Amino acid sequence: MSAPPPLRLLLVNDHAKTIASLRQALARAGYAVIAEVDSAAALLQAVERLRPDVVIVDTESPSRDTLEQLALLGEIAPHPVVMFADQGDLPTIEAAVHAGVAAYVVDQADAARLAPIIDLARARFAEDARLRQRLAAAEQQLAERKLIERAKGILMDKRRLSENDAYQALRRQAMREGLRIADLARQLIQAAELLG
């Protein structure tokens, strides 16, 4: 059985100093650095074009532009992000985490420490994605319940049905039409609004 291919990393150099030592440490740790961008402004385009497994940002202290680009990345093309920084004050760390950084490391890491840091970022990113999916599902379920409640209210008012009878009528009609109850409820609400 062959070994899995190395993780593909995109390096972002967010300051004037060279990041050759970080690039070399990543190579020694067995990672494939597929590209290096010299500014956060090029980050989104590089991620969309290259599809790295992990984004590594090397900075003295993340600039507002970098944090904005990372937040935009999180909305458009979410990826695990590891940030190596020289400064580690709490407001800066909080701003970085809010922008989507999964692991914030003060100072450079040697090759032996890189794997656990990158693994942590990937695990945290995956967990955050699961939580976002669960939240989105819960929000959708709540929105659908509100639709069903509104549709039941319309039926209760127009047809003088009890709450249970209104729900049963919605359920039967949805089954006859092969629709989800929430979709039928949406149609009923739209029709009621149209008819006034």
mmCIF file with all atom_site columns, C-alpha atoms in Angstrom:
data_model
loop_
_atom_site.group_PDB
_atom_site.id
_atom_site.type_symbol
_atom_site.label_atom_id
_atom_site.label_alt_id
_atom_site.label_comp_id
_atom_site.label_asym_id
_atom_site.label_entity_id
_atom_site.label_seq_id
_atom_site.pdbx_PDB_ins_code
_atom_site.Cartn_x
_atom_site.Cartn_y
_atom_site.Cartn_z
_atom_site.occupancy
_atom_site.B_iso_or_equiv
_atom_site.pdbx_formal_charge
_atom_site.auth_seq_id
_atom_site.auth_comp_id
_atom_site.auth_asym_id
_atom_site.auth_atom_id
_atom_site.pdbx_PDB_model_num
ATOM 1   C CA . MET A 1 1   ? 0.000   0.000  0.000  1.00 0.00 ? 1   MET A CA 1
ATOM 2   C CA . SER A 1 2   ? 1.479   3.358  -1.023 1.00 0.00 ? 2   SER A CA 1
ATOM 3   C CA . ALA A 1 3   ? 1.776   6.311  1.319  1.00 0.00 ? 3   ALA A CA 1
ATOM 4   C CA . PRO A 1 4   ? -0.754  9.111  0.882  1.00 0.00 ? 4   PRO A CA 1
ATOM 5   C CA . PRO A 1 5   ? 0.488   12.110 -1.087 1.00 0.00 ? 5   PRO A CA 1
ATOM 6   C CA . PRO A 1 6   ? 1.895   14.942 1.027  1.00 0.00 ? 6   PRO A CA 1
ATOM 7   C CA . LEU A 1 7   ? -0.401  17.769 2.033  1.00 0.00 ? 7   LEU A CA 1
ATOM 8   C CA . ARG A 1 8   ? -0.320  20.648 -0.437 1.00 0.00 ? 8   ARG A CA 1
ATOM 9   C CA . LEU A 1 9   ? 0.414   23.968 1.252  1.00 0.00 ? 9   LEU A CA 1
ATOM 10  C CA . LEU A 1 10  ? 0.071   27.546 0.067  1.00 0.00 ? 10  LEU A CA 1
ATOM 11  C CA . LEU A 1 11  ? 2.448   29.963 1.808  1.00 0.00 ? 11  LEU A CA 1
ATOM 12  C CA . VAL A 1 12  ? 1.463   33.588 2.309  1.00 0.00 ? 12  VAL A CA 1
ATOM 13  C CA . ASN A 1 13  ? 4.289   35.981 3.134  1.00 0.00 ? 13  ASN A CA 1
ATOM 14  C CA . ASP A 1 14  ? 2.649   38.886 4.962  1.00 0.00 ? 14  ASP A CA 1
ATOM 15  C CA . HIS A 1 15  ? 5.778   40.869 5.767  1.00 0.00 ? 15  HIS A CA 1
ATOM 16  C CA . ALA A 1 16  ? 9.040   42.026 4.273  1.00 0.00 ? 16  ALA A CA 1
ATOM 17  C CA . LYS A 1 17  ? 11.357  39.362 5.703  1.00 0.00 ? 17  LYS A CA 1
ATOM 18  C CA . THR A 1 18  ? 12.075  36.149 3.889  1.00 0.00 ? 18  THR A CA 1
ATOM 19  C CA . ILE A 1 19  ? 10.238  32.991 4.818  1.00 0.00 ? 19  ILE A CA 1
ATOM 20  C CA . ALA A 1 20  ? 12.865  30.620 3.473  1.00 0.00 ? 20  ALA A CA 1
ATOM 21  C CA . SER A 1 21  ? 13.338  29.023 6.904  1.00 0.00 ? 21  SER A CA 1
ATOM 22  C CA . LEU A 1 22  ? 9.633   28.216 7.178  1.00 0.00 ? 22  LEU A CA 1
ATOM 23  C CA . ARG A 1 23  ? 9.552   26.847 3.627  1.00 0.00 ? 23  ARG A CA 1
ATOM 24  C CA . GLN A 1 24  ? 12.559  24.632 4.412  1.00 0.00 ? 24  GLN A CA 1
ATOM 25  C CA . ALA A 1 25  ? 11.029  23.415 7.701  1.00 0.00 ? 25  ALA A CA 1
ATOM 26  C CA . LEU A 1 26  ? 7.817   22.488 5.877  1.00 0.00 ? 26  LEU A CA 1
ATOM 27  C CA . ALA A 1 27  ? 9.791   20.597 3.222  1.00 0.00 ? 27  ALA A CA 1
ATOM 28  C CA . ARG A 1 28  ? 11.781  18.738 5.924  1.00 0.00 ? 28  ARG A CA 1
ATOM 29  C CA . ALA A 1 29  ? 8.481   17.791 7.583  1.00 0.00 ? 29  ALA A CA 1
ATOM 30  C CA . GLY A 1 30  ? 7.300   16.215 4.316  1.00 0.00 ? 30  GLY A CA 1
ATOM 31  C CA . TYR A 1 31  ? 4.859   18.858 3.071  1.00 0.00 ? 31  TYR A CA 1
ATOM 32  C CA . ALA A 1 32  ? 4.566   20.037 -0.523 1.00 0.00 ? 32  ALA A CA 1
ATOM 33  C CA . VAL A 1 33  ? 4.690   23.821 -0.777 1.00 0.00 ? 33  VAL A CA 1
ATOM 34  C CA . ILE A 1 34  ? 2.821   24.332 -4.048 1.00 0.00 ? 34  ILE A CA 1
ATOM 35  C CA . ALA A 1 35  ? 3.102   28.127 -4.194 1.00 0.00 ? 35  ALA A CA 1
ATOM 36  C CA . GLU A 1 36  ? 4.048   31.221 -2.286 1.00 0.00 ? 36  GLU A CA 1
ATOM 37  C CA . VAL A 1 37  ? 2.209   34.521 -2.499 1.00 0.00 ? 37  VAL A CA 1
ATOM 38  C CA . ASP A 1 38  ? 3.746   37.762 -1.328 1.00 0.00 ? 38  ASP A CA 1
ATOM 39  C CA . SER A 1 39  ? 0.584   39.526 -0.210 1.00 0.00 ? 39  SER A CA 1
ATOM 40  C CA . ALA A 1 40  ? -2.790  38.766 1.262  1.00 0.00 ? 40  ALA A CA 1
ATOM 41  C CA . ALA A 1 41  ? -4.394  40.483 -1.734 1.00 0.00 ? 41  ALA A CA 1
ATOM 42  C CA . ALA A 1 42  ? -3.320  37.546 -3.934 1.00 0.00 ? 42  ALA A CA 1
ATOM 43  C CA . LEU A 1 43  ? -4.559  34.939 -1.448 1.00 0.00 ? 43  LEU A CA 1
ATOM 44  C CA . LEU A 1 44  ? -8.098  34.297 -2.688 1.00 0.00 ? 44  LEU A CA 1
ATOM 45  C CA . GLN A 1 45  ? -7.107  34.008 -6.327 1.00 0.00 ? 45  GLN A CA 1
ATOM 46  C CA . ALA A 1 46  ? -4.243  31.626 -5.479 1.00 0.00 ? 46  ALA A CA 1
ATOM 47  C CA . VAL A 1 47  ? -6.498  29.421 -3.323 1.00 0.00 ? 47  VAL A CA 1
ATOM 48  C CA . GLU A 1 48  ? -9.164  29.204 -6.012 1.00 0.00 ? 48  GLU A CA 1
ATOM 49  C CA . ARG A 1 49  ? -6.583  28.389 -8.695 1.00 0.00 ? 49  ARG A CA 1
ATOM 50  C CA . LEU A 1 50  ? -4.373  25.961 -6.748 1.00 0.00 ? 50  LEU A CA 1
ATOM 51  C CA . ARG A 1 51  ? -6.803  24.364 -4.243 1.00 0.00 ? 51  ARG A CA 1
ATOM 52  C CA . PRO A 1 52  ? -4.265  23.803 -1.431 1.00 0.00 ? 52  PRO A CA 1
ATOM 53  C CA . ASP A 1 53  ? -5.021  21.551 1.529  1.00 0.00 ? 53  ASP A CA 1
ATOM 54  C CA . VAL A 1 54  ? -3.828  24.160 4.043  1.00 0.00 ? 54  VAL A CA 1
ATOM 55  C CA . VAL A 1 55  ? -2.962  27.859 3.898  1.00 0.00 ? 55  VAL A CA 1
ATOM 56  C CA . ILE A 1 56  ? 0.085   28.942 5.927  1.00 0.00 ? 56  ILE A CA 1
ATOM 57  C CA . VAL A 1 57  ? 0.448   32.657 6.715  1.00 0.00 ? 57  VAL A CA 1
ATOM 58  C CA . ASP A 1 58  ? 3.774   33.979 7.965  1.00 0.00 ? 58  ASP A CA 1
ATOM 59  C CA . THR A 1 59  ? 3.548   37.450 9.479  1.00 0.00 ? 59  THR A CA 1
ATOM 60  C CA . GLU A 1 60  ? 4.982   39.745 12.110 1.00 0.00 ? 60  GLU A CA 1
ATOM 61  C CA . SER A 1 61  ? 1.445   40.751 13.095 1.00 0.00 ? 61  SER A CA 1
ATOM 62  C CA . PRO A 1 62  ? -1.545  40.224 10.814 1.00 0.00 ? 62  PRO A CA 1
ATOM 63  C CA . SER A 1 63  ? -2.613  43.422 9.095  1.00 0.00 ? 63  SER A CA 1
ATOM 64  C CA . ARG A 1 64  ? -6.231  44.469 8.752  1.00 0.00 ? 64  ARG A CA 1
ATOM 65  C CA . ASP A 1 65  ? -6.003  43.673 5.019  1.00 0.00 ? 65  ASP A CA 1
ATOM 66  C CA . THR A 1 66  ? -4.746  40.165 5.757  1.00 0.00 ? 66  THR A CA 1
ATOM 67  C CA . LEU A 1 67  ? -7.530  39.531 8.263  1.00 0.00 ? 67  LEU A CA 1
ATOM 68  C CA . GLU A 1 68  ? -10.124 40.838 5.789  1.00 0.00 ? 68  GLU A CA 1
ATOM 69  C CA . GLN A 1 69  ? -8.765  38.573 3.050  1.00 0.00 ? 69  GLN A CA 1
ATOM 70  C CA . LEU A 1 70  ? -8.822  35.573 5.390  1.00 0.00 ? 70  LEU A CA 1
ATOM 71  C CA . ALA A 1 71  ? -12.424 36.326 6.381  1.00 0.00 ? 71  ALA A CA 1
ATOM 72  C CA . LEU A 1 72  ? -13.337 36.599 2.691  1.00 0.00 ? 72  LEU A CA 1
ATOM 73  C CA . LEU A 1 73  ? -11.552 33.306 2.046  1.00 0.00 ? 73  LEU A CA 1
ATOM 74  C CA . GLY A 1 74  ? -13.630 31.726 4.818  1.00 0.00 ? 74  GLY A CA 1
ATOM 75  C CA . GLU A 1 75  ? -16.840 32.861 3.108  1.00 0.00 ? 75  GLU A CA 1
ATOM 76  C CA . ILE A 1 76  ? -15.935 32.021 -0.483 1.00 0.00 ? 76  ILE A CA 1
ATOM 77  C CA . ALA A 1 77  ? -13.458 29.128 -0.340 1.00 0.00 ? 77  ALA A CA 1
ATOM 78  C CA . PRO A 1 78  ? -12.977 27.908 3.254  1.00 0.00 ? 78  PRO A CA 1
ATOM 79  C CA . HIS A 1 79  ? -9.622  26.252 3.990  1.00 0.00 ? 79  HIS A CA 1
ATOM 80  C CA . PRO A 1 80  ? -7.689  25.440 7.148  1.00 0.00 ? 80  PRO A CA 1
ATOM 81  C CA . VAL A 1 81  ? -5.395  28.369 7.943  1.00 0.00 ? 81  VAL A CA 1
ATOM 82  C CA . VAL A 1 82  ? -2.285  28.296 10.138 1.00 0.00 ? 82  VAL A CA 1
ATOM 83  C CA . MET A 1 83  ? -0.725  31.620 11.081 1.00 0.00 ? 83  MET A CA 1
ATOM 84  C CA . PHE A 1 84  ? 2.853   31.963 12.299 1.00 0.00 ? 84  PHE A CA 1
ATOM 85  C CA . ALA A 1 85  ? 3.303   35.388 13.874 1.00 0.00 ? 85  ALA A CA 1
ATOM 86  C CA . ASP A 1 86  ? 5.940   37.249 15.835 1.00 0.00 ? 86  ASP A CA 1
ATOM 87  C CA . GLN A 1 87  ? 3.364   38.981 18.048 1.00 0.00 ? 87  GLN A CA 1
ATOM 88  C CA . GLY A 1 88  ? 0.810   37.180 20.153 1.00 0.00 ? 88  GLY A CA 1
ATOM 89  C CA . ASP A 1 89  ? -1.278  39.670 22.102 1.00 0.00 ? 89  ASP A CA 1
ATOM 90  C CA . LEU A 1 90  ? -4.848  38.586 22.862 1.00 0.00 ? 90  LEU A CA 1
ATOM 91  C CA . PRO A 1 91  ? -6.686  41.125 20.652 1.00 0.00 ? 91  PRO A CA 1
ATOM 92  C CA . THR A 1 92  ? -4.563  40.111 17.652 1.00 0.00 ? 92  THR A CA 1
ATOM 93  C CA . ILE A 1 93  ? -5.164  36.408 18.272 1.00 0.00 ? 93  ILE A CA 1
ATOM 94  C CA . GLU A 1 94  ? -8.901  36.980 18.704 1.00 0.00 ? 94  GLU A CA 1
ATOM 95  C CA . ALA A 1 95  ? -9.048  38.989 15.466 1.00 0.00 ? 95  ALA A CA 1
ATOM 96  C CA . ALA A 1 96  ? -7.167  36.220 13.629 1.00 0.00 ? 96  ALA A CA 1
ATOM 97  C CA . VAL A 1 97  ? -9.446  33.483 14.970 1.00 0.00 ? 97  VAL A CA 1
ATOM 98  C CA . HIS A 1 98  ? -12.494 35.588 14.077 1.00 0.00 ? 98  HIS A CA 1
ATOM 99  C CA . ALA A 1 99  ? -11.105 35.877 10.526 1.00 0.00 ? 99  ALA A CA 1
ATOM 100 C CA . GLY A 1 100 ? -10.894 32.080 10.259 1.00 0.00 ? 100 GLY A CA 1
ATOM 101 C CA . VAL A 1 101 ? -7.411  31.182 11.474 1.00 0.00 ? 101 VAL A CA 1
ATOM 102 C CA . ALA A 1 102 ? -7.546  27.655 12.920 1.00 0.00 ? 102 ALA A CA 1
ATOM 103 C CA . ALA A 1 103 ? -4.089  27.684 14.551 1.00 0.00 ? 103 ALA A CA 1
ATOM 104 C CA . TYR A 1 104 ? -2.177  30.794 15.640 1.00 0.00 ? 104 TYR A CA 1
ATOM 105 C CA . VAL A 1 105 ? 1.453   30.119 16.515 1.00 0.00 ? 105 VAL A CA 1
ATOM 106 C CA . VAL A 1 106 ? 3.771   32.725 17.988 1.00 0.00 ? 106 VAL A CA 1
ATOM 107 C CA . ASP A 1 107 ? 7.314   32.410 16.630 1.00 0.00 ? 107 ASP A CA 1
ATOM 108 C CA . GLN A 1 108 ? 8.559   30.021 13.975 1.00 0.00 ? 108 GLN A CA 1
ATOM 109 C CA . ALA A 1 109 ? 8.059   26.299 14.372 1.00 0.00 ? 109 ALA A CA 1
ATOM 110 C CA . ASP A 1 110 ? 10.701  23.708 13.766 1.00 0.00 ? 110 ASP A CA 1
ATOM 111 C CA . ALA A 1 111 ? 9.981   20.758 11.506 1.00 0.00 ? 111 ALA A CA 1
ATOM 112 C CA . ALA A 1 112 ? 9.128   18.457 14.434 1.00 0.00 ? 112 ALA A CA 1
ATOM 113 C CA . ARG A 1 113 ? 6.359   20.782 15.647 1.00 0.00 ? 113 ARG A CA 1
ATOM 114 C CA . LEU A 1 114 ? 4.802   21.460 12.244 1.00 0.00 ? 114 LEU A CA 1
ATOM 115 C CA . ALA A 1 115 ? 2.822   18.228 11.850 1.00 0.00 ? 115 ALA A CA 1
ATOM 116 C CA . PRO A 1 116 ? 0.870   18.567 15.125 1.00 0.00 ? 116 PRO A CA 1
ATOM 117 C CA . ILE A 1 117 ? 0.167   22.245 14.417 1.00 0.00 ? 117 ILE A CA 1
ATOM 118 C CA . ILE A 1 118 ? -1.096  21.559 10.896 1.00 0.00 ? 118 ILE A CA 1
ATOM 119 C CA . ASP A 1 119 ? -3.076  18.518 12.070 1.00 0.00 ? 119 ASP A CA 1
ATOM 120 C CA . LEU A 1 120 ? -4.679  20.646 14.777 1.00 0.00 ? 120 LEU A CA 1
ATOM 121 C CA . ALA A 1 121 ? -5.659  23.291 12.229 1.00 0.00 ? 121 ALA A CA 1
ATOM 122 C CA . ARG A 1 122 ? -7.179  20.682 9.926  1.00 0.00 ? 122 ARG A CA 1
ATOM 123 C CA . ALA A 1 123 ? -9.091  19.019 12.788 1.00 0.00 ? 123 ALA A CA 1
ATOM 124 C CA . ARG A 1 124 ? -10.366 22.357 14.108 1.00 0.00 ? 124 ARG A CA 1
ATOM 125 C CA . PHE A 1 125 ? -11.380 23.407 10.594 1.00 0.00 ? 125 PHE A CA 1
ATOM 126 C CA . ALA A 1 126 ? -13.279 20.135 10.071 1.00 0.00 ? 126 ALA A CA 1
ATOM 127 C CA . GLU A 1 127 ? -15.032 20.488 13.423 1.00 0.00 ? 127 GLU A CA 1
ATOM 128 C CA . ASP A 1 128 ? -15.988 24.100 12.669 1.00 0.00 ? 128 ASP A CA 1
ATOM 129 C CA . ALA A 1 129 ? -17.396 22.971 9.304  1.00 0.00 ? 129 ALA A CA 1
ATOM 130 C CA . ARG A 1 130 ? -19.500 20.303 11.043 1.00 0.00 ? 130 ARG A CA 1
ATOM 131 C CA . LEU A 1 131 ? -20.790 22.876 13.532 1.00 0.00 ? 131 LEU A CA 1
ATOM 132 C CA . ARG A 1 132 ? -21.642 25.317 10.726 1.00 0.00 ? 132 ARG A CA 1
ATOM 133 C CA . GLN A 1 133 ? -23.560 22.574 8.911  1.00 0.00 ? 133 GLN A CA 1
ATOM 134 C CA . ARG A 1 134 ? -25.469 21.672 12.073 1.00 0.00 ? 134 ARG A CA 1
ATOM 135 C CA . LEU A 1 135 ? -26.260 25.334 12.712 1.00 0.00 ? 135 LEU A CA 1
ATOM 136 C CA . ALA A 1 136 ? -27.456 25.840 9.128  1.00 0.00 ? 136 ALA A CA 1
ATOM 137 C CA . ALA A 1 137 ? -29.664 22.726 9.390  1.00 0.00 ? 137 ALA A CA 1
ATOM 138 C CA . ALA A 1 138 ? -31.123 23.926 12.702 1.00 0.00 ? 138 ALA A CA 1
ATOM 139 C CA . GLU A 1 139 ? -31.792 27.387 11.267 1.00 0.00 ? 139 GLU A CA 1
ATOM 140 C CA . GLN A 1 140 ? -33.492 25.861 8.232  1.00 0.00 ? 140 GLN A CA 1
ATOM 141 C CA . GLN A 1 141 ? -35.584 23.596 10.452 1.00 0.00 ? 141 GLN A CA 1
ATOM 142 C CA . LEU A 1 142 ? -36.644 26.584 12.552 1.00 0.00 ? 142 LEU A CA 1
ATOM 143 C CA . ALA A 1 143 ? -37.527 28.599 9.438  1.00 0.00 ? 143 ALA A CA 1
ATOM 144 C CA . GLU A 1 144 ? -39.589 25.679 8.117  1.00 0.00 ? 144 GLU A CA 1
ATOM 145 C CA . ARG A 1 145 ? -41.405 25.343 11.425 1.00 0.00 ? 145 ARG A CA 1
ATOM 146 C CA . LYS A 1 146 ? -42.301 29.027 11.251 1.00 0.00 ? 146 LYS A CA 1
ATOM 147 C CA . LEU A 1 147 ? -43.677 28.518 7.727  1.00 0.00 ? 147 LEU A CA 1
ATOM 148 C CA . ILE A 1 148 ? -45.761 25.564 8.875  1.00 0.00 ? 148 ILE A CA 1
ATOM 149 C CA . GLU A 1 149 ? -47.065 27.534 11.857 1.00 0.00 ? 149 GLU A CA 1
ATOM 150 C CA . ARG A 1 150 ? -48.055 30.426 9.563  1.00 0.00 ? 150 ARG A CA 1
ATOM 151 C CA . ALA A 1 151 ? -49.745 28.074 7.111  1.00 0.00 ? 151 ALA A CA 1
ATOM 152 C CA . LYS A 1 152 ? -51.611 26.357 9.945  1.00 0.00 ? 152 LYS A CA 1
ATOM 153 C CA . GLY A 1 153 ? -52.740 29.792 11.125 1.00 0.00 ? 153 GLY A CA 1
ATOM 154 C CA . ILE A 1 154 ? -54.090 30.589 7.666  1.00 0.00 ? 154 ILE A CA 1
ATOM 155 C CA . LEU A 1 155 ? -56.027 27.300 7.534  1.00 0.00 ? 155 LEU A CA 1
ATOM 156 C CA . MET A 1 156 ? -57.307 27.750 11.072 1.00 0.00 ? 156 MET A CA 1
ATOM 157 C CA . ASP A 1 157 ? -58.550 31.243 10.180 1.00 0.00 ? 157 ASP A CA 1
ATOM 158 C CA . LYS A 1 158 ? -59.973 30.570 6.689  1.00 0.00 ? 158 LYS A CA 1
ATOM 159 C CA . ARG A 1 159 ? -61.400 27.074 7.244  1.00 0.00 ? 159 ARG A CA 1
ATOM 160 C CA . ARG A 1 160 ? -62.098 27.326 10.992 1.00 0.00 ? 160 ARG A CA 1
ATOM 161 C CA . LEU A 1 161 ? -59.969 24.280 11.787 1.00 0.00 ? 161 LEU A CA 1
ATOM 162 C CA . SER A 1 162 ? -58.302 23.342 15.041 1.00 0.00 ? 162 SER A CA 1
ATOM 163 C CA . GLU A 1 163 ? -54.505 23.486 15.128 1.00 0.00 ? 163 GLU A CA 1
ATOM 164 C CA . ASN A 1 164 ? -54.245 19.697 14.873 1.00 0.00 ? 164 ASN A CA 1
ATOM 165 C CA . ASP A 1 165 ? -56.775 19.516 12.012 1.00 0.00 ? 165 ASP A CA 1
ATOM 166 C CA . ALA A 1 166 ? -54.925 22.284 10.150 1.00 0.00 ? 166 ALA A CA 1
ATOM 167 C CA . TYR A 1 167 ? -51.649 20.368 10.496 1.00 0.00 ? 167 TYR A CA 1
ATOM 168 C CA . GLN A 1 168 ? -53.283 17.113 9.364  1.00 0.00 ? 168 GLN A CA 1
ATOM 169 C CA . ALA A 1 169 ? -54.793 18.889 6.336  1.00 0.00 ? 169 ALA A CA 1
ATOM 170 C CA . LEU A 1 170 ? -51.363 20.242 5.409  1.00 0.00 ? 170 LEU A CA 1
ATOM 171 C CA . ARG A 1 171 ? -49.808 16.821 5.886  1.00 0.00 ? 171 ARG A CA 1
ATOM 172 C CA . ARG A 1 172 ? -52.413 15.024 3.745  1.00 0.00 ? 172 ARG A CA 1
ATOM 173 C CA . GLN A 1 173 ? -52.158 17.586 0.939  1.00 0.00 ? 173 GLN A CA 1
ATOM 174 C CA . ALA A 1 174 ? -48.351 17.456 0.976  1.00 0.00 ? 174 ALA A CA 1
ATOM 175 C CA . MET A 1 175 ? -48.469 13.656 0.688  1.00 0.00 ? 175 MET A CA 1
ATOM 176 C CA . ARG A 1 176 ? -50.964 13.845 -2.209 1.00 0.00 ? 176 ARG A CA 1
ATOM 177 C CA . GLU A 1 177 ? -48.766 16.318 -4.073 1.00 0.00 ? 177 GLU A CA 1
ATOM 178 C CA . GLY A 1 178 ? -45.480 14.615 -3.184 1.00 0.00 ? 178 GLY A CA 1
ATOM 179 C CA . LEU A 1 179 ? -44.183 17.734 -1.425 1.00 0.00 ? 179 LEU A CA 1
ATOM 180 C CA . ARG A 1 180 ? -42.537 18.403 1.869  1.00 0.00 ? 180 ARG A CA 1
ATOM 181 C CA . ILE A 1 181 ? -44.930 20.042 4.339  1.00 0.00 ? 181 ILE A CA 1
ATOM 182 C CA . ALA A 1 182 ? -42.699 23.126 4.507  1.00 0.00 ? 182 ALA A CA 1
ATOM 183 C CA . ASP A 1 183 ? -42.820 23.531 0.718  1.00 0.00 ? 183 ASP A CA 1
ATOM 184 C CA . LEU A 1 184 ? -46.606 23.239 0.692  1.00 0.00 ? 184 LEU A CA 1
ATOM 185 C CA . ALA A 1 185 ? -46.782 25.699 3.588  1.00 0.00 ? 185 ALA A CA 1
ATOM 186 C CA . ARG A 1 186 ? -44.671 28.166 1.580  1.00 0.00 ? 186 ARG A CA 1
ATOM 187 C CA . GLN A 1 187 ? -47.028 27.811 -1.397 1.00 0.00 ? 187 GLN A CA 1
ATOM 188 C CA . LEU A 1 188 ? -50.086 28.308 0.812  1.00 0.00 ? 188 LEU A CA 1
ATOM 189 C CA . ILE A 1 189 ? -48.610 31.442 2.371  1.00 0.00 ? 189 ILE A CA 1
ATOM 190 C CA . GLN A 1 190 ? -47.730 32.862 -1.050 1.00 0.00 ? 190 GLN A CA 1
ATOM 191 C CA . ALA A 1 191 ? -51.257 32.145 -2.336 1.00 0.00 ? 191 ALA A CA 1
ATOM 192 C CA . ALA A 1 192 ? -52.811 33.755 0.763  1.00 0.00 ? 192 ALA A CA 1
ATOM 193 C CA . GLU A 1 193 ? -50.642 36.858 0.290  1.00 0.00 ? 193 GLU A CA 1
ATOM 194 C CA . LEU A 1 194 ? -51.597 37.037 -3.376 1.00 0.00 ? 194 LEU A CA 1
ATOM 195 C CA . LEU A 1 195 ? -55.323 36.741 -2.608 1.00 0.00 ? 195 LEU A CA 1
ATOM 196 C CA . GLY A 1 196 ? -55.043 39.147 0.313  1.00 0.00 ? 196 GLY A CA 1
#
